PDB file of N, CA and C in Angstrom:
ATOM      1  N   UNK G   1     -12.479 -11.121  -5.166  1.00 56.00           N
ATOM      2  CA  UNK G   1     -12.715 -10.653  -6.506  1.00 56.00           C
ATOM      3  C   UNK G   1     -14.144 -10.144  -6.661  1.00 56.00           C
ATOM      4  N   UNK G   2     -15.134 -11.073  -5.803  1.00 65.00           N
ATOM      5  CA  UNK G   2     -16.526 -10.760  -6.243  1.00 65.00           C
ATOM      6  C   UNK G   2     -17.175  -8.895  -5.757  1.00 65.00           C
ATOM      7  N   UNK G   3     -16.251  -8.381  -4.558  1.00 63.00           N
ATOM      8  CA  UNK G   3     -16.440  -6.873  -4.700  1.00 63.00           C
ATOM      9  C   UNK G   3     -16.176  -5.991  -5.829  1.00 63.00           C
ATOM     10  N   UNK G   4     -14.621  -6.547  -6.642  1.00 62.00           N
ATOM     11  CA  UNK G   4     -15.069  -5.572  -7.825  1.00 62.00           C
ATOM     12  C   UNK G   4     -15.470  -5.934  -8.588  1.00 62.00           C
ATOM     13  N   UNK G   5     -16.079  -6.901  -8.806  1.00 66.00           N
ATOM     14  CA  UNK G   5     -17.099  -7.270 -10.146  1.00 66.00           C
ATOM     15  C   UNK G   5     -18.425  -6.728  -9.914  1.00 66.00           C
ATOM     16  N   UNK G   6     -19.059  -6.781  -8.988  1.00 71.00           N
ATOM     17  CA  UNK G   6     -20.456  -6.213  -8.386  1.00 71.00           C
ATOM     18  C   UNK G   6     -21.315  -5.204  -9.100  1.00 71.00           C
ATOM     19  N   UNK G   7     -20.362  -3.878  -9.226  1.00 68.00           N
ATOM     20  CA  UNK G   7     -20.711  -2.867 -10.279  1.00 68.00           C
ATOM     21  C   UNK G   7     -20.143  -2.599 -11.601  1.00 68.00           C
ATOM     22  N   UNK G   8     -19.517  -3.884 -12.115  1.00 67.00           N
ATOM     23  CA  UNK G   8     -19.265  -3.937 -13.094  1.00 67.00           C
ATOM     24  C   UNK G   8     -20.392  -3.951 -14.454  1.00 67.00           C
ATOM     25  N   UNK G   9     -20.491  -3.192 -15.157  1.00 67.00           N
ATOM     26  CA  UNK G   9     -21.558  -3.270 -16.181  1.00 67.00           C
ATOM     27  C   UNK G   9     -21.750  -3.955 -17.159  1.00 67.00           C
ATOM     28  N   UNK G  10     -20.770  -4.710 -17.554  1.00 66.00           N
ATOM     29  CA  UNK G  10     -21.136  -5.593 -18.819  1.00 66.00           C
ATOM     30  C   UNK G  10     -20.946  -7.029 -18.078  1.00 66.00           C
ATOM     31  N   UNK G  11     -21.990  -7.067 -17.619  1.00 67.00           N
ATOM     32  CA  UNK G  11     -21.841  -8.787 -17.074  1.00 67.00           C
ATOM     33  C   UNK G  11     -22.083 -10.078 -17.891  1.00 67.00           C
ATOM     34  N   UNK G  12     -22.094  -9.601 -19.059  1.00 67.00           N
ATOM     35  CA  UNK G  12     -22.142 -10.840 -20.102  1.00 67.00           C
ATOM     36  C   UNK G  12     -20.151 -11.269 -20.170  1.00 67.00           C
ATOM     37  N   UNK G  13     -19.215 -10.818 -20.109  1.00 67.00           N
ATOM     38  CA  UNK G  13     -18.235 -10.442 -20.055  1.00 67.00           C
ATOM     39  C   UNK G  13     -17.505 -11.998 -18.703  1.00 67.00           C
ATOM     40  N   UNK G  14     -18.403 -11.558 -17.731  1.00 68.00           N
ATOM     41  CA  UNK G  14     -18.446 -12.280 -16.195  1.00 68.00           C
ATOM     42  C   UNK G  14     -18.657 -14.012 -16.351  1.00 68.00           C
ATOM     43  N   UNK G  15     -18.493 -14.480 -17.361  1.00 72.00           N
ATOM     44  CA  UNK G  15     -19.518 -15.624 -17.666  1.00 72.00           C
ATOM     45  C   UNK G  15     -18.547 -16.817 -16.808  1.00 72.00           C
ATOM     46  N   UNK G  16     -18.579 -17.592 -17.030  1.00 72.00           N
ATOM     47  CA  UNK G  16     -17.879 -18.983 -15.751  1.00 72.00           C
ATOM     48  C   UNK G  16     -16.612 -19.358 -16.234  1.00 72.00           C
ATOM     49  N   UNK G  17     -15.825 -18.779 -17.671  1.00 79.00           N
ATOM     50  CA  UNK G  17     -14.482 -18.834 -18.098  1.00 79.00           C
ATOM     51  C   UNK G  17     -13.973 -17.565 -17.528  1.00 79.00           C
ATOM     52  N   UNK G  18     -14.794 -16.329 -17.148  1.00 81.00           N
ATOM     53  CA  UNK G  18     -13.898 -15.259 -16.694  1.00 81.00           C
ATOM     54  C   UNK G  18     -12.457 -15.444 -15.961  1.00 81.00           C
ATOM     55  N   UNK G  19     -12.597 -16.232 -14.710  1.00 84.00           N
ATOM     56  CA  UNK G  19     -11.633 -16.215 -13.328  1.00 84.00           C
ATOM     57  C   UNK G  19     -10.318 -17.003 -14.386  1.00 84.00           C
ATOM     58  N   UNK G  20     -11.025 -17.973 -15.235  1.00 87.00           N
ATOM     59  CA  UNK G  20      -9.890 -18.809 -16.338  1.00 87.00           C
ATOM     60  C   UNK G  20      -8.990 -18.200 -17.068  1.00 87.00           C
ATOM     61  N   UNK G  21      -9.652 -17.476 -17.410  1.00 87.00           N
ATOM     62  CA  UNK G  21      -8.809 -16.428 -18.414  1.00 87.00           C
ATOM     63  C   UNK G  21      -8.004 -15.036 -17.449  1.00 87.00           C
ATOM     64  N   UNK G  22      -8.782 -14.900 -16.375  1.00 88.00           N
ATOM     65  CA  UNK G  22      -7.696 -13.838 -15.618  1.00 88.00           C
ATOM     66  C   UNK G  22      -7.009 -14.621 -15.469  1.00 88.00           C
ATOM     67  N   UNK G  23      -6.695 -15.399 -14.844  1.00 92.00           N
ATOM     68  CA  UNK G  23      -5.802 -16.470 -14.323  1.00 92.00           C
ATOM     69  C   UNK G  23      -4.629 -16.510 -15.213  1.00 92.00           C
ATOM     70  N   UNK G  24      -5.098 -16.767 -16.240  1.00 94.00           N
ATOM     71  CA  UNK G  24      -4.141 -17.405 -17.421  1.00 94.00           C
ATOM     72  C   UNK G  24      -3.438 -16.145 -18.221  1.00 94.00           C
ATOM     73  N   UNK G  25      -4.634 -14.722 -18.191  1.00 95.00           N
ATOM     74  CA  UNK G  25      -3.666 -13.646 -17.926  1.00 95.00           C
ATOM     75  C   UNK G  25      -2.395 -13.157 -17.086  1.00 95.00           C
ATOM     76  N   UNK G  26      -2.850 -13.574 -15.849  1.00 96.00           N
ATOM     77  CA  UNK G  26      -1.761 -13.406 -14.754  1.00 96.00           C
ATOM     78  C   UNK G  26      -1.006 -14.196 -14.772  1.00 96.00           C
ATOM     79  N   UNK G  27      -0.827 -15.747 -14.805  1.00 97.00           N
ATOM     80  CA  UNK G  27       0.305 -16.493 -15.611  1.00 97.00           C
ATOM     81  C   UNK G  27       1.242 -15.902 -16.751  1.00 97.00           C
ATOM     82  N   UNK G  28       0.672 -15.293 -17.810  1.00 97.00           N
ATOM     83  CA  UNK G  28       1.703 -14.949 -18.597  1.00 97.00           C
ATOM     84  C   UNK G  28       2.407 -14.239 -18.172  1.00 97.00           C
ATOM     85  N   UNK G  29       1.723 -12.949 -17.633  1.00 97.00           N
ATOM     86  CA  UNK G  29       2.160 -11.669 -17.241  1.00 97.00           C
ATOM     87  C   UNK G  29       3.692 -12.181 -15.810  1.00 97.00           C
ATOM     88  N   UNK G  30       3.344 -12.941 -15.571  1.00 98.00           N
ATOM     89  CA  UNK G  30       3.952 -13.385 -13.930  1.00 98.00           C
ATOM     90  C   UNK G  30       5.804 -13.844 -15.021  1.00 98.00           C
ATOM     91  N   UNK G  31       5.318 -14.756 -15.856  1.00 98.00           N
ATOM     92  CA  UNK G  31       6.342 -15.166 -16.701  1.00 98.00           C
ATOM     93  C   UNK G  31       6.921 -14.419 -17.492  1.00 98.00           C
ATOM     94  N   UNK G  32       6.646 -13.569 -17.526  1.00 98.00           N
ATOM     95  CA  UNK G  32       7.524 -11.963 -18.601  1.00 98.00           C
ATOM     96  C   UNK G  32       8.329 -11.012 -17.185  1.00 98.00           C
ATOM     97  N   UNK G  33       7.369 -11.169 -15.867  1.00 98.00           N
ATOM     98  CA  UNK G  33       8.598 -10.546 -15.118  1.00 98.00           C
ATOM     99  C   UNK G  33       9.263 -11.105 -14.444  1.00 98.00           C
ATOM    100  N   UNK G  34       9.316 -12.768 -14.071  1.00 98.00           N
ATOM    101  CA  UNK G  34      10.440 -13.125 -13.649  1.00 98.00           C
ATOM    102  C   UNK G  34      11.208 -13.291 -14.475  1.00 98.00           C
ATOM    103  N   UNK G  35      11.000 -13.298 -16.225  1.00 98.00           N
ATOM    104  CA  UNK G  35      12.274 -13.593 -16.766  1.00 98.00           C
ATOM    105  C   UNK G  35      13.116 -12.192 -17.026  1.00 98.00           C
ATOM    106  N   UNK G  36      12.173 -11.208 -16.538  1.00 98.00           N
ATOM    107  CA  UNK G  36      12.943  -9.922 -16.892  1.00 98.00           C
ATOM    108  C   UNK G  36      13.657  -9.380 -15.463  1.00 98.00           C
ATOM    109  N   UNK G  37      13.303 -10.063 -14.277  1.00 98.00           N
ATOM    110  CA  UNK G  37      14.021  -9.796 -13.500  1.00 98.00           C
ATOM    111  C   UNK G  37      15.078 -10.937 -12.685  1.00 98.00           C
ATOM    112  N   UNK G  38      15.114 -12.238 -13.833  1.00 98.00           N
ATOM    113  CA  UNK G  38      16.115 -13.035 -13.754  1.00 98.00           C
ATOM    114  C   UNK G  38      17.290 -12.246 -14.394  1.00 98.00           C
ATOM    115  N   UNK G  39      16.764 -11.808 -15.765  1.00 98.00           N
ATOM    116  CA  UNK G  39      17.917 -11.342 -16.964  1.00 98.00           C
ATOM    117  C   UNK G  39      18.802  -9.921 -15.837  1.00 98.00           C
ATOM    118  N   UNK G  40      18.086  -9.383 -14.735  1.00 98.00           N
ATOM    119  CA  UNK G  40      18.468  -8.131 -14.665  1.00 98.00           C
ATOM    120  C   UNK G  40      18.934  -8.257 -13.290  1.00 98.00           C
ATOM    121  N   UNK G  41      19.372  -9.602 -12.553  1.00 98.00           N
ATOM    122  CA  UNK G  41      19.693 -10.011 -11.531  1.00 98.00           C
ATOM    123  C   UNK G  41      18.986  -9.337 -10.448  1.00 98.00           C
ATOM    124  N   UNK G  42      17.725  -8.996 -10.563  1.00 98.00           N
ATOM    125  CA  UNK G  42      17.003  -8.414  -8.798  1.00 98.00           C
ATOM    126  C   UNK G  42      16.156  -9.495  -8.225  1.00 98.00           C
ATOM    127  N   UNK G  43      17.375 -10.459  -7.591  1.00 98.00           N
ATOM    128  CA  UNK G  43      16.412 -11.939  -6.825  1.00 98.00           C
ATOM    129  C   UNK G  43      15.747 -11.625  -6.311  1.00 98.00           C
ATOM    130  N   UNK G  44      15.701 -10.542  -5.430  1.00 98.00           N
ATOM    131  CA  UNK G  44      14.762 -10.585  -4.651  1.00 98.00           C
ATOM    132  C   UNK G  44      13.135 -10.158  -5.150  1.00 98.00           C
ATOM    133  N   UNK G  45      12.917  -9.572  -6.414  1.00 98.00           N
ATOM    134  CA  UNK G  45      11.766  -9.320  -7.204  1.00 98.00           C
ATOM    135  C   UNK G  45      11.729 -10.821  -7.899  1.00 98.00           C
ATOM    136  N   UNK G  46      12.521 -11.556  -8.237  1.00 98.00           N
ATOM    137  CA  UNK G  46      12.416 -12.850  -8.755  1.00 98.00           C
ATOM    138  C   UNK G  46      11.690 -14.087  -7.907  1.00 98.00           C
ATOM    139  N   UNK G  47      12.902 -13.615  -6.444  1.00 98.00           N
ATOM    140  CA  UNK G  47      12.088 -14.970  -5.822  1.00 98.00           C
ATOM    141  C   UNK G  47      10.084 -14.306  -5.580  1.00 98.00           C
ATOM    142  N   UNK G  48       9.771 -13.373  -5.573  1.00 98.00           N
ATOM    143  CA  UNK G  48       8.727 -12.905  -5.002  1.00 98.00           C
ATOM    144  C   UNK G  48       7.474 -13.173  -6.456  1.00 98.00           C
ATOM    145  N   UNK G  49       8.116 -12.874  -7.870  1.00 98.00           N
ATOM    146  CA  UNK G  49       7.461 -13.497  -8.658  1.00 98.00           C
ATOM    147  C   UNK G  49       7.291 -15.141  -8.713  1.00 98.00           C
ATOM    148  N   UNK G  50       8.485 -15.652  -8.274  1.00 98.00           N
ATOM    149  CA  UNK G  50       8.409 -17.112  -8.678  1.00 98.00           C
ATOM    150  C   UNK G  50       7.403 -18.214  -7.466  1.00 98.00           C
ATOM    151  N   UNK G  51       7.289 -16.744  -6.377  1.00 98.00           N
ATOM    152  CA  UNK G  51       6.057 -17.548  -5.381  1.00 98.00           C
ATOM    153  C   UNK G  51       5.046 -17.555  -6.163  1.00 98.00           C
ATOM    154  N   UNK G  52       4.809 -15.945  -6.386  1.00 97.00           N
ATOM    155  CA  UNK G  52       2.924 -15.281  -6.801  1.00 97.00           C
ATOM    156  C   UNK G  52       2.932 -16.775  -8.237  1.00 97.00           C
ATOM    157  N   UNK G  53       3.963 -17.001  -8.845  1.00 97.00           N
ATOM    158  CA  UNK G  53       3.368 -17.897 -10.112  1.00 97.00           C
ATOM    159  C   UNK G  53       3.262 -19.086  -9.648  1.00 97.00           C
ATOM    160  N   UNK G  54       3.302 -19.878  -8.556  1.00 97.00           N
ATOM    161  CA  UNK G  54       3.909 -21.200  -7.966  1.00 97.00           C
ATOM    162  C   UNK G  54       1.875 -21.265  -7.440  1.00 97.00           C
ATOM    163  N   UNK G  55       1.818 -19.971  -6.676  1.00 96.00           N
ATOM    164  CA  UNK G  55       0.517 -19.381  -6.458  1.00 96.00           C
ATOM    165  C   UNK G  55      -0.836 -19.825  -7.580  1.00 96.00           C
ATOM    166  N   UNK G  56      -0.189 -18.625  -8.957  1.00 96.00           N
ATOM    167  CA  UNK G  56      -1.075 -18.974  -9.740  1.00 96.00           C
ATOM    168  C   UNK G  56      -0.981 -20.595 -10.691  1.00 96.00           C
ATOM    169  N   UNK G  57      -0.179 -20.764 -10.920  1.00 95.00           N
ATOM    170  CA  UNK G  57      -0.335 -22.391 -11.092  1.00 95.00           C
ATOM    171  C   UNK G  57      -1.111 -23.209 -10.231  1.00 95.00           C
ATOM    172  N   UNK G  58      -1.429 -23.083  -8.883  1.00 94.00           N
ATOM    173  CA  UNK G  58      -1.545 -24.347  -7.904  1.00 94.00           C
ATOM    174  C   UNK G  58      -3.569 -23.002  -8.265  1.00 94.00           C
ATOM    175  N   UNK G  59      -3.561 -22.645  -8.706  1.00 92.00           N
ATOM    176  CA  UNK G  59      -5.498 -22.144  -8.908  1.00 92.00           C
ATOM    177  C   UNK G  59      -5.613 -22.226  -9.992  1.00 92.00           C
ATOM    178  N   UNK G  60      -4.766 -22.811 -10.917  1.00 92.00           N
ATOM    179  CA  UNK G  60      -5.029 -23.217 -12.274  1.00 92.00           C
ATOM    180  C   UNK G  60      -4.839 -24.867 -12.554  1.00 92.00           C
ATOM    181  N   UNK G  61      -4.249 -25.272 -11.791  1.00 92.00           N
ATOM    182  CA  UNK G  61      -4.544 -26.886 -11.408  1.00 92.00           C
ATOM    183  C   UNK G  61      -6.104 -26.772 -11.162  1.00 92.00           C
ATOM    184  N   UNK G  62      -6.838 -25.910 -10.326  1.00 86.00           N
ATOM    185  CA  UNK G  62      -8.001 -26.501  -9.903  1.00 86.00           C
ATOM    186  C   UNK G  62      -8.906 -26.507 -11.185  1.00 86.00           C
ATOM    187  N   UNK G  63      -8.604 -25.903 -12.584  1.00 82.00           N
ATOM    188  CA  UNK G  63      -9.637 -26.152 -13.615  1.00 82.00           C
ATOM    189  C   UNK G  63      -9.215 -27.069 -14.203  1.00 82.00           C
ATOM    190  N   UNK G  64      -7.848 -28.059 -14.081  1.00 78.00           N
ATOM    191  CA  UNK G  64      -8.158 -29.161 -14.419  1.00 78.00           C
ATOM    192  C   UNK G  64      -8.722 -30.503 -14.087  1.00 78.00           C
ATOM    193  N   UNK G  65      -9.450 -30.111 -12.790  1.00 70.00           N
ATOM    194  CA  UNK G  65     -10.818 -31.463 -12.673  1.00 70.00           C
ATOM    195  C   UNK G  65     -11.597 -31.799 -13.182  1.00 70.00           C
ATOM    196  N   UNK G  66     -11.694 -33.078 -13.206  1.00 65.00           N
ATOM    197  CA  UNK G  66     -12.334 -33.565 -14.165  1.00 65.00           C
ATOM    198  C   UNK G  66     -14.264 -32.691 -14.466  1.00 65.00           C
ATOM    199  N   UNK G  67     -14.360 -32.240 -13.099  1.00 65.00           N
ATOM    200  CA  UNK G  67     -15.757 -31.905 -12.994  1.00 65.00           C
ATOM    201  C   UNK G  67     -15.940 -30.208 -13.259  1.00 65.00           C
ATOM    202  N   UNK G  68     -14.635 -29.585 -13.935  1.00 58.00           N
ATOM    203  CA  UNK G  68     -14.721 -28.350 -14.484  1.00 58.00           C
ATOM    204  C   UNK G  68     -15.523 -28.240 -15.859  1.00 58.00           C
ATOM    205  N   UNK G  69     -15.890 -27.277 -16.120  1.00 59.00           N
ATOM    206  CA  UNK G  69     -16.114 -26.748 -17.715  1.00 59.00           C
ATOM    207  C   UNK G  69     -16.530 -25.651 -17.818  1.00 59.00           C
ATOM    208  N   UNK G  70     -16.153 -25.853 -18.993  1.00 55.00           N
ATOM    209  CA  UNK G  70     -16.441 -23.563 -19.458  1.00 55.00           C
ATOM    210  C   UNK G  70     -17.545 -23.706 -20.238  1.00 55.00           C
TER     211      UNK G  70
END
């Protein structure tokens, strides 16, 4: 991630909740297309979402240690 942030210009933006909130972006987003490609029977785009979210869950466990904060 840290290559395309580098020349990113508004680095107030970058602050130590950033990666939290992509994260939790990509969680939702992950959950709108496996349910749209449960509803539309293409398993095989399903099982491939239901890794990438299995994925982003198990890096969103890691902000719940106790020694996290935003």
């Amino acid at each position: 991630m840290s290559p395309l942030l580098e020349g990113y210009p508004y680095r107030e933006c970058l602050n130590e909740g950033f990666e939290l909130r992509l994260n939790l972006h990509k969680l939702a987003l992950l959950i709108g297309y496996l349910a749209h490609h449960m509803r539309i029977g293409n398993v095989k785009e399903a099982k491939s979402n239901a890794r990438a979210l299995r994925e982003t869950l198990k890096t969103l466990k890691e902000y719940t240690s106790p020694s996290f904060s935003v």
